[in-house]
């Protein structure tokens, strides 16, 4: 399994772009995907297909990038379509109730049944959590935190430097300003 993230792009006949991913998307590599998507949007490309077949691991941090950029391209009249996810990748999106558009051929017959269980990454997650709110999700249930923040049109604290997190402005707009300033 590839321990980093490789990103390739292909032009599509409709003027859109297909993104090919190989490896993992986590808190260390998601910035590469953010950079690629920002560049596409800066060039006015708003129809994007993402081939997930080479993706071995997707953290909640990585999933949130797709959720954030899906809102942006839809606001620009486009679509972000996810294709060929492996079962473990689809499960992340299912847990987050992401609302992302999947290629019709990739839609499952029935949703997997997800039950809450203790997070195996609790200790590691706690070391990265810079959230100043002290709720039951802090440092241990990142997927729930991401879902909760998404429902409020926000991102979790771990996406922001400490000085920005302390302002409690966790909006998508504030996140995008970090990369466009």
Coordinates of C-alpha atoms in Angstrom, one line a residue:
X1 CA 0.0 0.0 0.0
X2 CA 1.2 3.4 -0.9
X3 CA 1.9 5.6 2.2
X4 CA 1.6 8.9 0.4
X5 CA -0.8 10.5 -2.1
X6 CA -0.3 10.5 -5.8
X7 CA -2.7 12.7 -7.9
X8 CA -3.1 12.6 -11.6
X9 CA -5.5 14.5 -13.9
X10 CA -7.1 13.8 -17.3
X11 CA -9.1 16.2 -19.4
X12 CA -12.7 14.9 -20.2
X13 CA -14.5 15.5 -23.5
X14 CA -17.1 17.7 -21.8
X15 CA -14.4 20.2 -20.6
X16 CA -14.3 18.8 -17.1
X17 CA -11.4 17.0 -15.4
X18 CA -11.0 13.5 -14.0
X19 CA -8.8 13.3 -10.9
X20 CA -7.0 10.0 -10.4
X21 CA -6.0 9.2 -6.8
X22 CA -3.5 6.6 -5.5
X23 CA -2.5 6.0 -1.9
X24 CA -4.0 7.6 1.2
X25 CA -5.6 10.9 2.1
X26 CA -5.1 11.8 5.7
X27 CA -4.3 14.8 7.8
X28 CA -0.7 14.8 6.4
X29 CA -1.6 14.6 2.7
X30 CA -5.0 16.3 2.3
X31 CA -3.3 19.6 1.4
X32 CA -2.1 18.1 -1.9
X33 CA -5.7 17.4 -2.9
X34 CA -6.8 20.8 -1.7
X35 CA -4.1 22.4 -3.9
X36 CA -5.2 20.4 -6.9
X37 CA -8.9 21.2 -6.5
X38 CA -8.2 24.9 -5.8
X39 CA -6.2 25.1 -9.1
X40 CA -9.0 23.5 -11.1
X41 CA -11.6 25.9 -9.6
X42 CA -9.2 28.9 -10.2
X43 CA -9.1 27.8 -13.9
X44 CA -12.9 27.7 -14.0
X45 CA -13.3 24.0 -14.1
X46 CA -16.4 23.0 -12.2
X47 CA -17.2 19.5 -13.5
X48 CA -14.9 17.2 -11.8
X49 CA -14.9 13.4 -11.6
X50 CA -12.8 11.7 -8.9
X51 CA -11.6 8.2 -9.5
X52 CA -11.2 6.7 -6.0
X53 CA -10.2 3.2 -7.2
X54 CA -6.5 3.6 -6.2
X55 CA -7.4 5.1 -2.8
X56 CA -6.5 2.8 0.1
X57 CA -7.4 5.0 3.1
X58 CA -9.5 8.1 3.5
X59 CA -9.5 9.9 6.9
X60 CA -12.3 12.3 7.9
X61 CA -9.9 15.1 7.2
X62 CA -9.6 13.9 3.6
X63 CA -13.4 13.3 3.3
X64 CA -14.1 16.8 4.4
X65 CA -12.1 18.2 1.5
X66 CA -14.5 16.5 -0.9
X67 CA -17.5 17.8 1.0
X68 CA -16.2 21.3 1.0
X69 CA -15.3 21.4 -2.6
X70 CA -18.5 19.7 -3.7
X71 CA -20.4 22.7 -2.2
X72 CA -18.1 25.1 -4.1
X73 CA -18.4 23.5 -7.5
X74 CA -22.2 23.1 -7.1
X75 CA -22.3 26.8 -6.2
X76 CA -20.5 27.5 -9.5
X77 CA -23.1 25.3 -11.4
X78 CA -20.9 22.2 -11.6
X79 CA -20.6 18.8 -10.1
X80 CA -18.1 16.8 -8.1
X81 CA -18.7 13.1 -8.9
X82 CA -17.0 10.3 -7.0
X83 CA -16.4 7.1 -8.8
X84 CA -15.0 3.6 -8.0
X85 CA -14.7 3.8 -4.2
X86 CA -13.5 0.7 -2.4
X87 CA -15.9 -0.5 0.4
X88 CA -13.8 1.1 3.2
X89 CA -13.7 4.5 1.4
X90 CA -17.5 4.4 0.8
X91 CA -18.0 3.6 4.5
X92 CA -16.3 6.9 5.5
X93 CA -18.7 8.8 3.3
X94 CA -21.6 6.8 4.6
X95 CA -20.7 7.5 8.2
X96 CA -20.4 11.2 7.5
X97 CA -23.7 11.3 5.6
X98 CA -21.7 13.3 3.1
X99 CA -24.4 13.9 0.5
X100 CA -21.7 13.6 -2.2
X101 CA -22.7 12.4 -5.7
X102 CA -21.5 9.0 -6.6
X103 CA -21.3 7.6 -10.2
X104 CA -24.6 5.7 -10.7
X105 CA -22.7 2.4 -11.4
X106 CA -21.0 2.6 -8.0
X107 CA -24.3 3.0 -5.9
X108 CA -24.7 0.0 -3.5
X109 CA -27.9 -2.0 -3.4
X110 CA -28.2 -1.2 0.3
X111 CA -26.4 1.0 2.8
X112 CA -24.0 -0.7 5.2
X113 CA -25.3 -0.8 8.8
X114 CA -23.0 1.3 11.0
X115 CA -23.0 1.2 14.7
X116 CA -21.0 3.4 17.0
X117 CA -18.0 1.8 18.5
X118 CA -14.9 3.0 20.3
X119 CA -12.5 4.7 17.9
X120 CA -9.3 2.7 17.5
X121 CA -7.4 6.0 16.8
X122 CA -8.5 7.8 19.9
X123 CA -5.1 8.4 21.4
X124 CA -3.6 9.6 18.0
X125 CA -6.7 11.7 17.3
X126 CA -6.5 13.4 20.7
X127 CA -2.9 14.4 20.1
X128 CA -4.0 16.3 16.9
X129 CA -7.2 17.8 18.2
X130 CA -6.7 21.6 18.8
X131 CA -10.4 22.2 19.5
X132 CA -11.1 24.6 22.3
X133 CA -14.7 23.3 22.7
X134 CA -14.9 20.5 25.2
X135 CA -17.7 18.2 23.9
X136 CA -18.1 14.4 23.8
X137 CA -16.6 14.3 20.3
X138 CA -13.3 16.1 21.1
X139 CA -10.3 14.1 20.3
X140 CA -12.0 10.7 19.9
X141 CA -14.9 10.8 17.5
X142 CA -13.5 12.7 14.5
X143 CA -16.0 11.4 12.1
X144 CA -18.9 12.6 14.3
X145 CA -17.2 15.9 14.8
X146 CA -16.8 16.4 11.0
X147 CA -20.5 15.4 10.5
X148 CA -21.6 17.8 13.2
X149 CA -19.5 20.7 11.8
X150 CA -20.6 20.0 8.3
X151 CA -24.3 20.2 9.3
X152 CA -23.4 23.7 10.6
X153 CA -21.5 24.6 7.4
X154 CA -18.2 24.5 9.2
X155 CA -15.1 22.4 9.4
X156 CA -13.5 20.9 12.6
X157 CA -10.9 22.8 14.5
X158 CA -8.1 20.5 13.3
X159 CA -8.3 22.1 9.9
X160 CA -7.2 25.5 11.2
X161 CA -4.1 26.8 12.8
X162 CA -4.4 27.5 16.5
X163 CA -4.7 31.3 16.1
X164 CA -7.6 30.9 13.7
X165 CA -9.3 28.1 15.7
X166 CA -9.4 30.4 18.7
X167 CA -11.6 32.8 16.8
X168 CA -14.2 30.0 16.4
X169 CA -14.7 31.0 12.8
X170 CA -14.6 27.5 11.2
X171 CA -16.6 28.4 8.1
X172 CA -15.7 27.0 4.7
X173 CA -15.0 30.6 3.6
X174 CA -12.4 31.1 6.4
X175 CA -10.8 27.7 5.4
X176 CA -10.5 28.8 1.8
X177 CA -9.0 32.1 2.8
X178 CA -6.1 30.2 4.4
X179 CA -5.1 28.9 1.0
X180 CA -5.9 32.0 -1.1
X181 CA -4.2 34.7 1.0

